[in-house]
Amino acid sequence: MSCPMILTSRYIFLRNQRDIENVESLLNVQALLHQHPKSNKGMLSMVDHLKRLCIDHYFQDEIDNIMDSSVDLLHSDDLLDATLSLRLMREVGYYVLADDVLQKFTNDNGDFNLRHSKDLRGLLSLHDMSHLNMGEASLYKANEFSSKHLKFALQYLEPNLARYVMKSLDHPYHVSLRQYKARHHLSYLQNLPTRHTAIEKLALAEFQMKKLQHQSEMQEIKRWWVDLGLSQEIPAARDQVLKWYMWSMTILEGFSFSRYRVEATKVISMVYIVDDIFDLVATQEELCLFNEAIKMWDLAAAESLPSYMISCYKALYTITNDIADMVRKEHGLNPINHLKQAWATLFDGFMIEGKWLSTNQVPTSEDYLRNGVITSGAPLLFMHLLFMLGHDLTDDNNDHILRVISCPAKIMRLWDDMGSAKDELQEGLDGSYKDLYQRENPHADAEKHMLDMIAGEWEDLNRECFSQTKSTLPPSFMGASLNFARMVSIMYGYDDEQKLPALEDYTRMLLF
């Protein structure tokens, strides 16, 4: 069998990774994908394994062919076949109405037939599919039905399968980080009676290769951060370069995006530092001057600022201009005006928060959340990512881009404001959507309301990513938006001891 170009180019890359020799595994998995072209049921299951293990990118042509030939499974009377094909079809861009596919599994009231309550694999697949909801009635009921019967089944399952089901319930596939889920899925496969040896070997090699690349990127960022010296100049500001890198490591998947992950981490670090300057360090008068200097976008404008602000300004200015130069060289675009405006908008948001605090003004929860989306820093980060990935901002795509950005930003703000912990034990007072909503609705359950809002934002994000209208945005940008939203619960999932166990586990798994 001839080796496709994607495998050949990957082999060239792998030869530079010393101990990793997995071209044979690549070819073995490729052979499996060609083995039984008429067995669509088995092929879809294999595609699902490849996606869950984050190695599907090697076999995109084969997967596209399998998906094209598996459309008939949408009409299957088997719950697993129908729901698995529905989810995979939606993920790769087919527009399929869930209500149409799932109708045959429900009664006249739209409730799922009880005979499906014993179909464990079908229930797991139904539960996975329910999280790609775009506001479809059948998927609300699918989530309720599958969750109820999977929880009931736990007591009767053998330990390996019970662990897998519990993780599927606690960390549903679509709303969880693929890289994090992949290691757990591999452990599950390794304990099955029938093994997928070629797939397992390739997945293990992929994990190791990613870890090496991430470690290299982390070391580069650490050197940059130390050389920058801001942690010494601004002792009150956060010094969390590992946490900042975890954002960009998660958001941008792929070996080819290494440079972009490094640059994105620099942007993220500046958002955190500027936030701390506004919250913990500067006077109101200094902040006004800082804000004016950012709007002027000129190093000379920073000369009247305090020395620590000058250093921050120079770093921010240099990072942004370097990214603009990189985008110009790689994609022929000149994004500097958009990037300058994004920083100005962020600073204005921080100024609004400061004004509310200094004047004892209590904003409405709606006004707070609208401004909180801006001060989350997510819109600014995504503006940089948009251009780094080679896309421009135009009148035609502006509304779509803003929605793709605002959904994960709002999810982040709401999770952060849920109040499960004081982030990093800071003393800055930013306000809280939860407190403001409770003030306006004293008898309401604020946390339930916020969780419902988060679920609503996920539905909106799903619509933007999977709806019938073909997006003009690159898949990598849509994936970054989804990954950002997925990362939020890891980054803000505090336990009762004010720790982040999922983040610690994720960091250990992918970096150390």
Tab-separated table of C-alpha atoms in Angstrom, residues 282-483:
chain	number	residue	atom	x	y	z
A	282	ALA	CA	-2.875	51.325	40.421
A	283	THR	CA	-4.691	54.453	41.577
A	284	GLN	CA	-7.696	55.714	39.634
A	285	GLU	CA	-5.636	58.588	38.238
A	286	GLU	CA	-2.914	56.201	37.026
A	287	LEU	CA	-5.523	53.980	35.407
A	288	CYS	CA	-6.999	56.905	33.480
A	289	LEU	CA	-3.550	57.710	32.078
A	290	PHE	CA	-2.932	54.040	31.302
A	291	ASN	CA	-6.236	53.850	29.440
A	292	GLU	CA	-5.473	56.966	27.394
A	293	ALA	CA	-2.009	55.676	26.497
A	294	ILE	CA	-3.455	52.400	25.178
A	295	LYS	CA	-5.813	54.294	22.906
A	296	MET	CA	-2.889	56.297	21.485
A	297	TRP	CA	-0.841	53.115	20.816
A	298	ASP	CA	2.490	54.887	20.932
A	299	LEU	CA	5.420	54.104	23.232
A	300	ALA	CA	5.945	57.834	23.740
A	301	ALA	CA	2.439	58.006	25.249
A	302	ALA	CA	3.570	55.756	28.106
A	303	GLU	CA	6.469	57.958	29.248
A	304	SER	CA	4.403	59.743	31.905
A	305	LEU	CA	3.212	56.478	33.481
A	306	PRO	CA	4.710	54.831	36.593
A	307	SER	CA	7.678	52.614	35.750
A	308	TYR	CA	5.818	49.310	36.268
A	309	MET	CA	3.072	50.509	33.892
A	310	ILE	CA	5.658	51.497	31.301
A	311	SER	CA	7.090	47.967	31.418
A	312	CYS	CA	3.626	46.446	31.075
A	313	TYR	CA	2.751	48.826	28.235
A	314	LYS	CA	5.964	47.997	26.347
A	315	ALA	CA	5.382	44.266	26.726
A	316	LEU	CA	1.780	44.498	25.582
A	317	TYR	CA	2.728	46.765	22.679
A	318	THR	CA	5.566	44.481	21.542
A	319	ILE	CA	3.547	41.257	21.775
A	320	THR	CA	0.678	42.704	19.773
A	321	ASN	CA	2.864	44.209	17.066
A	322	ASP	CA	4.884	40.985	16.778
A	323	ILE	CA	1.682	39.009	16.232
A	324	ALA	CA	0.493	41.536	13.645
A	325	ASP	CA	3.838	41.207	11.818
A	326	MET	CA	3.586	37.412	11.901
A	327	VAL	CA	0.048	37.516	10.483
A	328	ARG	CA	1.174	39.893	7.735
A	329	LYS	CA	4.032	37.611	6.703
A	330	GLU	CA	2.072	34.348	6.905
A	331	HIS	CA	-1.369	35.375	5.656
A	332	GLY	CA	-0.990	38.753	3.940
A	333	LEU	CA	-3.345	40.434	6.415
A	334	ASN	CA	-2.763	43.580	8.475
A	335	PRO	CA	-4.726	43.152	11.718
A	336	ILE	CA	-3.058	45.833	13.849
A	337	ASN	CA	-6.031	48.222	13.907
A	338	HIS	CA	-8.391	45.438	14.998
A	339	LEU	CA	-5.945	44.280	17.670
A	340	LYS	CA	-5.395	47.819	19.000
A	341	GLN	CA	-9.158	48.287	19.203
A	342	ALA	CA	-9.526	44.986	21.055
A	343	TRP	CA	-7.063	46.150	23.735
A	344	ALA	CA	-8.807	49.533	23.980
A	345	THR	CA	-12.145	47.777	24.455
A	346	LEU	CA	-10.718	45.593	27.221
A	347	PHE	CA	-9.271	48.624	29.034
A	348	ASP	CA	-12.600	50.463	28.740
A	349	GLY	CA	-14.295	47.446	30.316
A	350	PHE	CA	-11.897	47.515	33.248
A	351	MET	CA	-12.482	51.272	33.601
A	352	ILE	CA	-16.239	50.705	33.788
A	353	GLU	CA	-15.753	48.131	36.554
A	354	GLY	CA	-13.504	50.580	38.407
A	355	LYS	CA	-16.073	53.360	38.099
A	356	TRP	CA	-18.824	51.140	39.535
A	357	LEU	CA	-16.605	50.310	42.487
A	358	SER	CA	-15.260	53.803	43.185
A	359	THR	CA	-18.702	55.444	43.034
A	360	ASN	CA	-20.514	52.649	44.902
A	361	GLN	CA	-22.706	52.228	41.847
A	362	VAL	CA	-24.529	48.895	41.591
A	363	PRO	CA	-25.000	47.850	37.955
A	364	THR	CA	-27.856	45.654	36.835
A	365	SER	CA	-26.939	42.011	36.458
A	366	GLU	CA	-27.466	42.382	32.715
A	367	ASP	CA	-25.116	45.379	32.444
A	368	TYR	CA	-22.545	43.612	34.606
A	369	LEU	CA	-22.619	40.468	32.472
A	370	ARG	CA	-22.384	42.418	29.224
A	371	ASN	CA	-19.265	44.192	30.492
A	372	GLY	CA	-18.003	41.014	32.184
A	373	VAL	CA	-17.844	39.237	28.839
A	374	ILE	CA	-15.399	41.927	27.678
A	375	THR	CA	-13.276	41.903	30.852
A	376	SER	CA	-13.002	38.104	30.739
A	377	GLY	CA	-10.363	38.784	28.079
A	378	ALA	CA	-11.845	36.092	25.833
A	379	PRO	CA	-12.959	38.443	23.011
A	380	LEU	CA	-9.478	39.981	22.897
A	381	LEU	CA	-7.787	36.561	22.811
A	382	PHE	CA	-10.084	35.301	20.065
A	383	MET	CA	-9.439	38.398	17.987
A	384	HIS	CA	-5.725	37.542	18.030
A	385	LEU	CA	-6.466	33.872	17.270
A	386	LEU	CA	-8.745	34.783	14.357
A	387	PHE	CA	-5.956	36.569	12.543
A	388	MET	CA	-3.230	34.093	13.535
A	389	LEU	CA	-5.337	31.374	11.915
A	390	GLY	CA	-5.442	33.389	8.701
A	391	HIS	CA	-8.964	34.780	8.776
A	392	ASP	CA	-10.062	38.387	8.399
A	393	LEU	CA	-12.862	40.352	10.012
A	394	THR	CA	-15.398	41.606	7.461
A	395	ASP	CA	-18.889	43.088	7.468
A	396	ASP	CA	-20.238	39.769	6.161
A	397	ASN	CA	-18.874	37.568	8.959
A	398	ASN	CA	-18.702	40.009	11.855
A	399	ASP	CA	-21.980	38.975	13.547
A	400	HIS	CA	-21.179	35.269	13.246
A	401	ILE	CA	-17.690	35.770	14.694
A	402	LEU	CA	-19.036	37.825	17.591
A	403	ARG	CA	-21.491	35.044	18.499
A	404	VAL	CA	-18.808	32.354	18.274
A	405	ILE	CA	-16.686	34.475	20.628
A	406	SER	CA	-19.363	35.689	23.035
A	407	CYS	CA	-20.756	32.228	23.913
A	408	PRO	CA	-17.557	30.811	25.459
A	409	ALA	CA	-16.784	34.215	27.000
A	410	LYS	CA	-20.162	34.274	28.732
A	411	ILE	CA	-19.742	30.662	29.865
A	412	MET	CA	-16.400	31.647	31.389
A	413	ARG	CA	-17.790	34.695	33.183
A	414	LEU	CA	-20.739	32.777	34.634
A	415	TRP	CA	-18.572	29.871	35.829
A	416	ASP	CA	-16.070	32.277	37.367
A	417	ASP	CA	-18.830	34.192	39.119
A	418	MET	CA	-20.542	31.105	40.501
A	419	GLY	CA	-18.545	31.838	43.639
A	420	SER	CA	-17.177	28.355	44.306
A	421	ALA	CA	-13.866	29.967	45.335
A	422	LYS	CA	-12.083	33.302	45.402
A	423	ASP	CA	-9.808	32.929	42.421
A	424	GLU	CA	-6.241	32.784	43.709
A	425	LEU	CA	-7.379	34.411	46.977
A	426	GLN	CA	-7.156	37.838	45.412
A	427	GLU	CA	-8.275	40.853	47.355
A	428	GLY	CA	-9.563	42.766	44.336
A	429	LEU	CA	-13.295	43.417	44.246
A	430	ASP	CA	-14.777	42.790	40.820
A	431	GLY	CA	-18.411	42.195	41.715
A	432	SER	CA	-20.338	39.053	40.889
A	433	TYR	CA	-23.224	38.239	38.577
A	434	LYS	CA	-24.501	35.800	41.184
A	435	ASP	CA	-24.711	38.501	43.881
A	436	LEU	CA	-26.327	41.018	41.548
A	437	TYR	CA	-28.909	38.537	40.281
A	438	GLN	CA	-29.714	37.455	43.847
A	439	ARG	CA	-30.161	41.101	44.801
A	440	GLU	CA	-32.663	41.580	41.967
A	441	ASN	CA	-34.381	38.224	42.573
A	442	PRO	CA	-34.102	37.536	46.319
A	443	HIS	CA	-36.262	34.380	46.234
A	444	ALA	CA	-34.668	32.806	43.176
A	445	ASP	CA	-32.018	30.094	43.015
A	446	ALA	CA	-29.189	32.116	41.490
A	447	GLU	CA	-26.884	29.161	40.911
A	448	LYS	CA	-29.563	27.159	39.080
A	449	HIS	CA	-30.315	30.225	36.984
A	450	MET	CA	-26.637	30.561	36.064
A	451	LEU	CA	-26.317	26.862	35.194
A	452	ASP	CA	-29.384	27.216	32.954
A	453	MET	CA	-27.754	30.220	31.298
A	454	ILE	CA	-24.551	28.244	30.729
A	455	ALA	CA	-26.590	25.436	29.142
A	456	GLY	CA	-28.268	28.037	26.936
A	457	GLU	CA	-24.912	29.423	25.820
A	458	TRP	CA	-23.793	25.909	24.936
A	459	GLU	CA	-26.880	25.516	22.747
A	460	ASP	CA	-26.137	28.832	21.043
A	461	LEU	CA	-22.517	27.790	20.484
A	462	ASN	CA	-23.666	24.455	19.044
A	463	ARG	CA	-25.943	26.315	16.655
A	464	GLU	CA	-23.064	28.481	15.473
A	465	CYS	CA	-20.795	25.467	14.996
A	466	PHE	CA	-23.207	22.845	13.647
A	467	SER	CA	-26.188	24.620	12.092
A	468	GLN	CA	-27.260	24.342	8.465
A	469	THR	CA	-25.575	27.602	7.451
A	470	LYS	CA	-22.035	26.735	6.397
A	471	SER	CA	-19.572	28.780	8.408
A	472	THR	CA	-16.899	30.736	6.583
A	473	LEU	CA	-14.667	30.494	9.644
A	474	PRO	CA	-11.823	27.959	9.629
A	475	PRO	CA	-12.595	24.735	11.545
A	476	SER	CA	-9.586	25.453	13.761
A	477	PHE	CA	-11.233	28.682	14.976
A	478	MET	CA	-14.561	26.972	15.650
A	479	GLY	CA	-12.656	24.235	17.476
A	480	ALA	CA	-10.820	26.847	19.535
A	481	SER	CA	-14.140	28.335	20.614
A	482	LEU	CA	-15.496	24.928	21.641
A	483	ASN	CA	-12.266	24.036	23.444
